[in-house]
PDB file of C-alpha atoms in Angstrom:
ATOM      1  CA  MET C   1     128.822 115.933 120.509  1.00 49.00           C
ATOM      2  CA  THR C   2     125.419 117.608 120.727  1.00 50.00           C
ATOM      3  CA  ALA C   3     123.170 115.843 123.230  1.00 48.00           C
ATOM      4  CA  ILE C   4     119.402 115.525 123.086  1.00 51.00           C
ATOM      5  CA  PRO C   5     118.422 116.841 126.514  1.00 49.00           C
ATOM      6  CA  ASP C   6     115.396 115.475 128.296  1.00 48.00           C
ATOM      7  CA  ALA C   7     114.069 118.962 128.720  1.00 48.00           C
ATOM      8  CA  GLU C   8     110.750 120.553 129.425  1.00 67.00           C
ATOM      9  CA  PRO C   9     108.811 121.619 127.516  1.00 81.00           C
ATOM     10  CA  CYS C  10     108.336 119.141 124.675  1.00 93.00           C
ATOM     11  CA  ARG C  11     110.577 119.784 121.651  1.00 96.00           C
ATOM     12  CA  LEU C  12     110.702 118.922 117.956  1.00 97.00           C
ATOM     13  CA  TYR C  13     112.654 116.126 116.258  1.00 98.00           C
ATOM     14  CA  LEU C  14     112.917 116.313 112.455  1.00 98.00           C
ATOM     15  CA  THR C  15     113.563 113.728 109.750  1.00 98.00           C
ATOM     16  CA  THR C  16     114.913 114.513 106.283  1.00 97.00           C
ATOM     17  CA  PRO C  17     112.605 113.790 103.305  1.00 96.00           C
ATOM     18  CA  PRO C  18     113.184 110.711 101.106  1.00 93.00           C
ATOM     19  CA  GLU C  19     113.225 113.000  98.053  1.00 94.00           C
ATOM     20  CA  LEU C  20     116.565 114.339  99.259  1.00 94.00           C
ATOM     21  CA  ILE C  21     118.114 110.922  98.687  1.00 91.00           C
ATOM     22  CA  SER C  22     116.221 110.099  95.493  1.00 89.00           C
ATOM     23  CA  GLY C  23     117.176 113.423  93.906  1.00 88.00           C
ATOM     24  CA  GLY C  24     113.673 114.849  93.854  1.00 92.00           C
ATOM     25  CA  VAL C  25     114.902 117.597  96.185  1.00 92.00           C
ATOM     26  CA  LEU C  26     118.261 119.265  95.627  1.00 95.00           C
ATOM     27  CA  LEU C  27     120.608 119.383  98.599  1.00 96.00           C
ATOM     28  CA  ARG C  28     121.134 123.144  98.334  1.00 95.00           C
ATOM     29  CA  ASP C  29     117.373 123.754  98.309  1.00 95.00           C
ATOM     30  CA  PHE C  30     116.755 121.491 101.291  1.00 96.00           C
ATOM     31  CA  LEU C  31     119.684 122.958 103.186  1.00 96.00           C
ATOM     32  CA  ALA C  32     118.164 126.430 102.835  1.00 95.00           C
ATOM     33  CA  ARG C  33     114.812 125.152 104.143  1.00 95.00           C
ATOM     34  CA  LEU C  34     116.513 123.316 106.988  1.00 96.00           C
ATOM     35  CA  GLU C  35     118.512 126.339 108.086  1.00 95.00           C
ATOM     36  CA  GLN C  36     115.365 128.470 108.042  1.00 95.00           C
ATOM     37  CA  ALA C  37     113.543 125.876 110.171  1.00 95.00           C
ATOM     38  CA  LEU C  38     116.443 125.622 112.621  1.00 95.00           C
ATOM     39  CA  ASP C  39     116.488 129.389 112.973  1.00 93.00           C
ATOM     40  CA  ILE C  40     112.750 129.813 113.516  1.00 92.00           C
ATOM     41  CA  ALA C  41     111.922 126.783 115.706  1.00 92.00           C
ATOM     42  CA  ASP C  42     113.524 124.957 118.635  1.00 92.00           C
ATOM     43  CA  ILE C  43     114.684 121.731 116.987  1.00 96.00           C
ATOM     44  CA  ALA C  44     116.279 119.184 119.300  1.00 97.00           C
ATOM     45  CA  CYS C  45     117.409 116.717 116.669  1.00 98.00           C
ATOM     46  CA  LEU C  46     117.737 116.118 112.931  1.00 98.00           C
ATOM     47  CA  LEU C  47     117.561 112.536 111.667  1.00 98.00           C
ATOM     48  CA  ILE C  48     119.252 112.105 108.290  1.00 98.00           C
ATOM     49  CA  ALA C  49     117.379 109.130 106.862  1.00 96.00           C
ATOM     50  CA  ALA C  50     118.333 106.943 103.905  1.00 94.00           C
ATOM     51  CA  PRO C  51     117.422 103.449 102.700  1.00 92.00           C
ATOM     52  CA  ASP C  52     119.992 100.682 103.014  1.00 91.00           C
ATOM     53  CA  SER C  53     120.378 100.636  99.228  1.00 93.00           C
ATOM     54  CA  VAL C  54     122.167 104.006  99.280  1.00 94.00           C
ATOM     55  CA  GLY C  55     125.935 103.656  99.561  1.00 95.00           C
ATOM     56  CA  ASP C  56     127.891 105.275 102.363  1.00 96.00           C
ATOM     57  CA  GLN C  57     129.856 107.491  99.976  1.00 95.00           C
ATOM     58  CA  ASP C  58     126.713 108.891  98.358  1.00 95.00           C
ATOM     59  CA  LEU C  59     125.051 109.394 101.733  1.00 96.00           C
ATOM     60  CA  ALA C  60     128.126 111.126 103.139  1.00 97.00           C
ATOM     61  CA  LEU C  61     127.989 113.794 100.415  1.00 96.00           C
ATOM     62  CA  ILE C  62     124.444 114.650 101.464  1.00 96.00           C
ATOM     63  CA  ALA C  63     124.809 114.160 105.196  1.00 97.00           C
ATOM     64  CA  GLN C  64     127.997 116.120 105.865  1.00 97.00           C
ATOM     65  CA  PRO C  65     126.609 119.638 105.267  1.00 97.00           C
ATOM     66  CA  LEU C  66     123.412 118.733 107.135  1.00 98.00           C
ATOM     67  CA  VAL C  67     125.363 117.530 110.165  1.00 98.00           C
ATOM     68  CA  ARG C  68     127.344 120.752 110.137  1.00 97.00           C
ATOM     69  CA  ALA C  69     124.244 122.954 109.801  1.00 97.00           C
ATOM     70  CA  ALA C  70     122.469 121.200 112.654  1.00 97.00           C
ATOM     71  CA  GLN C  71     125.380 121.129 115.065  1.00 97.00           C
ATOM     72  CA  MET C  72     126.156 124.807 114.471  1.00 96.00           C
ATOM     73  CA  ARG C  73     122.703 125.497 115.936  1.00 95.00           C
ATOM     74  CA  ASP C  74     123.045 123.071 118.866  1.00 96.00           C
ATOM     75  CA  THR C  75     120.786 120.538 117.168  1.00 97.00           C
ATOM     76  CA  ALA C  76     121.864 116.905 117.400  1.00 98.00           C
ATOM     77  CA  ALA C  77     122.426 115.192 114.042  1.00 98.00           C
ATOM     78  CA  LEU C  78     121.762 111.460 113.717  1.00 98.00           C
ATOM     79  CA  LEU C  79     122.041 108.986 110.868  1.00 98.00           C
ATOM     80  CA  SER C  80     119.543 106.228 110.296  1.00 96.00           C
ATOM     81  CA  GLY C  81     121.748 103.299 111.293  1.00 94.00           C
ATOM     82  CA  ARG C  82     125.324 103.216 109.894  1.00 96.00           C
ATOM     83  CA  PRO C  83     127.321 103.762 113.081  1.00 97.00           C
ATOM     84  CA  ALA C  84     130.657 103.663 111.251  1.00 97.00           C
ATOM     85  CA  LEU C  85     129.595 106.453 108.893  1.00 98.00           C
ATOM     86  CA  ALA C  86     128.125 108.436 111.780  1.00 98.00           C
ATOM     87  CA  LYS C  87     131.496 108.286 113.514  1.00 97.00           C
ATOM     88  CA  THR C  88     133.354 109.278 110.341  1.00 97.00           C
ATOM     89  CA  LEU C  89     131.114 112.300 109.765  1.00 97.00           C
ATOM     90  CA  GLY C  90     131.193 113.435 113.382  1.00 97.00           C
ATOM     91  CA  ALA C  91     127.436 112.957 113.734  1.00 98.00           C
ATOM     92  CA  ASP C  92     126.022 112.704 117.230  1.00 98.00           C
ATOM     93  CA  GLY C  93     124.843 109.129 116.859  1.00 98.00           C
ATOM     94  CA  VAL C  94     122.296 106.936 115.147  1.00 98.00           C
ATOM     95  CA  HIS C  95     118.591 106.184 115.079  1.00 98.00           C
ATOM     96  CA  LEU C  96     117.461 102.574 114.779  1.00 97.00           C
ATOM     97  CA  ASP C  97     114.155 101.745 113.087  1.00 95.00           C
ATOM     98  CA  LEU C  98     113.036  98.581 114.908  1.00 94.00           C
ATOM     99  CA  PRO C  99     109.212  98.468 115.011  1.00 92.00           C
ATOM    100  CA  ALA C 100     108.974  95.188 113.088  1.00 90.00           C
ATOM    101  CA  LEU C 101     111.340  93.289 115.403  1.00 91.00           C
ATOM    102  CA  SER C 102     110.665  91.229 118.491  1.00 90.00           C
ATOM    103  CA  ALA C 103     112.027  92.428 121.825  1.00 89.00           C
ATOM    104  CA  ASP C 104     115.020  90.069 121.590  1.00 92.00           C
ATOM    105  CA  GLU C 105     115.749  91.034 117.991  1.00 93.00           C
ATOM    106  CA  ALA C 106     115.510  94.743 118.812  1.00 93.00           C
ATOM    107  CA  LEU C 107     117.922  94.334 121.700  1.00 94.00           C
ATOM    108  CA  ARG C 108     120.455  92.567 119.470  1.00 94.00           C
ATOM    109  CA  ALA C 109     120.074  95.286 116.826  1.00 95.00           C
ATOM    110  CA  TYR C 110     120.805  97.930 119.461  1.00 96.00           C
ATOM    111  CA  ARG C 111     123.937  96.361 120.928  1.00 96.00           C
ATOM    112  CA  GLY C 112     126.084  96.568 117.786  1.00 96.00           C
ATOM    113  CA  PRO C 113     125.729 100.333 117.215  1.00 97.00           C
ATOM    114  CA  ARG C 114     126.139 101.040 120.916  1.00 97.00           C
ATOM    115  CA  LYS C 115     129.367  99.075 121.029  1.00 97.00           C
ATOM    116  CA  ALA C 116     130.635 100.757 117.860  1.00 97.00           C
ATOM    117  CA  LEU C 117     129.849 104.309 118.978  1.00 97.00           C
ATOM    118  CA  GLY C 118     130.439 104.118 122.718  1.00 96.00           C
ATOM    119  CA  GLU C 119     128.461 105.445 125.623  1.00 95.00           C
ATOM    120  CA  ASP C 120     128.819 109.131 124.741  1.00 95.00           C
ATOM    121  CA  ALA C 121     126.999 108.849 121.412  1.00 97.00           C
ATOM    122  CA  ILE C 122     123.234 108.984 120.984  1.00 98.00           C
ATOM    123  CA  VAL C 123     121.662 105.653 120.098  1.00 98.00           C
ATOM    124  CA  GLY C 124     117.868 105.792 120.045  1.00 98.00           C
ATOM    125  CA  ALA C 125     115.198 103.592 118.539  1.00 97.00           C
ATOM    126  CA  LEU C 126     111.690 103.477 117.160  1.00 96.00           C
ATOM    127  CA  VAL C 127     110.288 100.365 118.814  1.00 92.00           C
ATOM    128  CA  PRO C 128     107.276  98.044 118.510  1.00 85.00           C
ATOM    129  CA  PRO C 129     104.122  99.489 120.106  1.00 81.00           C
ATOM    130  CA  GLU C 130     104.379  97.317 123.201  1.00 82.00           C
ATOM    131  CA  ARG C 131     105.958  97.777 126.593  1.00 90.00           C
ATOM    132  CA  HIS C 132     108.402  94.909 126.873  1.00 90.00           C
ATOM    133  CA  ALA C 133     110.636  95.785 123.925  1.00 90.00           C
ATOM    134  CA  ALA C 134     110.696  99.452 124.910  1.00 94.00           C
ATOM    135  CA  MET C 135     111.690  98.678 128.493  1.00 95.00           C
ATOM    136  CA  GLU C 136     114.366  96.210 127.402  1.00 94.00           C
ATOM    137  CA  LEU C 137     116.006  98.799 125.162  1.00 96.00           C
ATOM    138  CA  ALA C 138     115.772 101.551 127.762  1.00 96.00           C
ATOM    139  CA  GLU C 139     117.366  99.338 130.383  1.00 95.00           C
ATOM    140  CA  ALA C 140     120.128  98.435 127.907  1.00 96.00           C
ATOM    141  CA  GLY C 141     121.017 102.131 127.611  1.00 96.00           C
ATOM    142  CA  ALA C 142     119.048 103.544 124.663  1.00 97.00           C
ATOM    143  CA  ASP C 143     119.047 107.341 124.781  1.00 98.00           C
ATOM    144  CA  TYR C 144     115.440 107.607 123.665  1.00 97.00           C
ATOM    145  CA  ILE C 145     112.514 105.382 122.802  1.00 97.00           C
ATOM    146  CA  GLY C 146     110.173 106.197 119.935  1.00 96.00           C
ATOM    147  CA  PHE C 147     106.584 105.107 119.379  1.00 95.00           C
ATOM    148  CA  ASP C 148     104.527 105.403 116.191  1.00 94.00           C
ATOM    149  CA  VAL C 149     101.446 107.457 116.998  1.00 93.00           C
ATOM    150  CA  ALA C 150      99.454 105.456 114.438  1.00 91.00           C
ATOM    151  CA  ALA C 151      99.337 102.557 116.910  1.00 85.00           C
ATOM    152  CA  ALA C 152      95.897 102.096 118.419  1.00 81.00           C
ATOM    153  CA  ASP C 153      96.944 102.728 122.018  1.00 87.00           C
ATOM    154  CA  ALA C 154      99.824 105.122 121.347  1.00 90.00           C
ATOM    155  CA  THR C 155      98.498 107.877 123.617  1.00 92.00           C
ATOM    156  CA  ASP C 156      98.082 105.498 126.562  1.00 92.00           C
ATOM    157  CA  LEU C 157     101.465 103.898 125.881  1.00 93.00           C
ATOM    158  CA  ILE C 158     103.256 107.256 125.893  1.00 94.00           C
ATOM    159  CA  ALA C 159     101.408 108.367 129.023  1.00 94.00           C
ATOM    160  CA  TRP C 160     102.411 105.132 130.775  1.00 94.00           C
ATOM    161  CA  TRP C 161     106.022 105.572 129.660  1.00 94.00           C
ATOM    162  CA  GLY C 162     106.185 109.080 131.076  1.00 91.00           C
ATOM    163  CA  GLU C 163     104.912 107.864 134.424  1.00 92.00           C
ATOM    164  CA  VAL C 164     107.258 104.924 134.940  1.00 92.00           C
ATOM    165  CA  MET C 165     110.414 105.597 132.866  1.00 94.00           C
ATOM    166  CA  THR C 166     113.041 108.349 132.799  1.00 94.00           C
ATOM    167  CA  VAL C 167     114.395 107.649 129.291  1.00 96.00           C
ATOM    168  CA  PRO C 168     112.972 110.278 126.896  1.00 96.00           C
ATOM    169  CA  CYS C 169     110.088 109.299 124.638  1.00 96.00           C
ATOM    170  CA  ILE C 170     109.558 110.476 121.056  1.00 97.00           C
ATOM    171  CA  ALA C 171     106.191 110.414 119.296  1.00 97.00           C
ATOM    172  CA  PHE C 172     106.695 109.736 115.570  1.00 97.00           C
ATOM    173  CA  GLY C 173     103.912 110.355 113.052  1.00 96.00           C
ATOM    174  CA  ARG C 174     101.689 112.792 111.216  1.00 95.00           C
ATOM    175  CA  PHE C 175     100.616 115.768 113.304  1.00 95.00           C
ATOM    176  CA  ASP C 176      98.630 118.918 113.138  1.00 93.00           C
ATOM    177  CA  ALA C 177      98.838 121.441 115.960  1.00 93.00           C
ATOM    178  CA  GLU C 178      95.980 119.832 117.887  1.00 94.00           C
ATOM    179  CA  SER C 179      97.277 116.249 117.739  1.00 94.00           C
ATOM    180  CA  ALA C 180     100.823 117.361 118.531  1.00 95.00           C
ATOM    181  CA  ALA C 181      99.529 119.098 121.665  1.00 95.00           C
ATOM    182  CA  VAL C 182      97.654 115.930 122.671  1.00 94.00           C
ATOM    183  CA  PHE C 183     100.804 113.816 122.569  1.00 95.00           C
ATOM    184  CA  ALA C 184     102.842 116.486 124.322  1.00 94.00           C
ATOM    185  CA  ARG C 185     100.276 116.522 127.126  1.00 93.00           C
ATOM    186  CA  SER C 186     100.343 112.726 127.203  1.00 93.00           C
ATOM    187  CA  GLY C 187     104.001 112.811 128.142  1.00 94.00           C
ATOM    188  CA  ALA C 188     106.026 112.755 124.934  1.00 95.00           C
ATOM    189  CA  ASP C 189     109.357 114.513 125.402  1.00 96.00           C
ATOM    190  CA  PHE C 190     109.722 115.105 121.658  1.00 97.00           C
ATOM    191  CA  ILE C 191     107.348 115.317 118.710  1.00 97.00           C
ATOM    192  CA  ALA C 192     108.705 113.943 115.409  1.00 98.00           C
ATOM    193  CA  PRO C 193     106.508 114.994 112.481  1.00 97.00           C
ATOM    194  CA  ALA C 194     106.591 112.835 109.358  1.00 96.00           C
ATOM    195  CA  PRO C 195     109.115 114.047 106.759  1.00 96.00           C
ATOM    196  CA  GLU C 196     106.288 115.033 104.414  1.00 95.00           C
ATOM    197  CA  ILE C 197     106.192 118.305 106.358  1.00 95.00           C
ATOM    198  CA  TRP C 198     109.099 119.425 104.158  1.00 95.00           C
ATOM    199  CA  SER C 199     106.816 119.370 101.108  1.00 92.00           C
ATOM    200  CA  ARG C 200     104.533 122.037 102.572  1.00 91.00           C
ATOM    201  CA  ALA C 201     104.656 125.558 101.162  1.00 89.00           C
ATOM    202  CA  ASP C 202     106.485 126.914 104.211  1.00 92.00           C
ATOM    203  CA  PRO C 203     107.859 124.158 106.472  1.00 93.00           C
ATOM    204  CA  ALA C 204     109.417 126.620 108.919  1.00 92.00           C
ATOM    205  CA  VAL C 205     106.044 128.236 109.590  1.00 92.00           C
ATOM    206  CA  GLU C 206     104.424 124.784 109.992  1.00 93.00           C
ATOM    207  CA  LEU C 207     107.112 123.785 112.475  1.00 95.00           C
ATOM    208  CA  ALA C 208     106.776 127.032 114.401  1.00 94.00           C
ATOM    209  CA  ALA C 209     103.041 126.334 114.724  1.00 94.00           C
ATOM    210  CA  LEU C 210     103.717 122.825 116.002  1.00 95.00           C
ATOM    211  CA  GLU C 211     106.232 124.177 118.489  1.00 95.00           C
ATOM    212  CA  LYS C 212     103.738 126.741 119.757  1.00 94.00           C
ATOM    213  CA  ALA C 213     101.115 124.018 120.189  1.00 94.00           C
ATOM    214  CA  ILE C 214     103.334 121.629 122.114  1.00 94.00           C
ATOM    215  CA  ARG C 215     104.702 124.402 124.298  1.00 89.00           C
ATOM    216  CA  ALA C 216     101.165 125.480 125.164  1.00 84.00           C
ATOM    217  CA  GLY C 217     100.264 121.872 125.923  1.00 66.00           C
TER     218      GLY C 217
END
């Protein structure tokens, strides 16, 4: 298993593009872009995202080579939910997308994957932009907590989290170098740019620029 270390300085967390699942992007083409990005930038984690409508068998065909490529470079590979498939593929764990749930609902959604995967796997979550749900999940054992930077008080929320909690925090959203540096300075342990970054002319160069910005603070 590849762990996501709570390391300084701030690092990058990537999400696969939806076009990879829909067929708008070929797996071999994305794999080449991913490997280039992994080689040029310090990527802590790759989230392989897919809607619930995609079957496990179809997702496995796409996810397996991505898991292998990430782990070969000491990058953790997560699936969006699907703990059973994550275990089958040898992924490092799962990411739970819970921003629309109440604190109690989010906690219940976390417990199933944690039980299925065990304590050694990564189980992290994107949570509602409020403190109670985030603290409940952290205290239950979540390996990271994610906040959407589009929330009105996201910067203050992440700064507060860094002051009072030890569980790593991930800032999810759309970033340029300047905004990424702002959230890194605020206390985010990881910056997770929106998957649209893969549609840029040279994603690896974009990611290297983001990494430089968050390292500089």
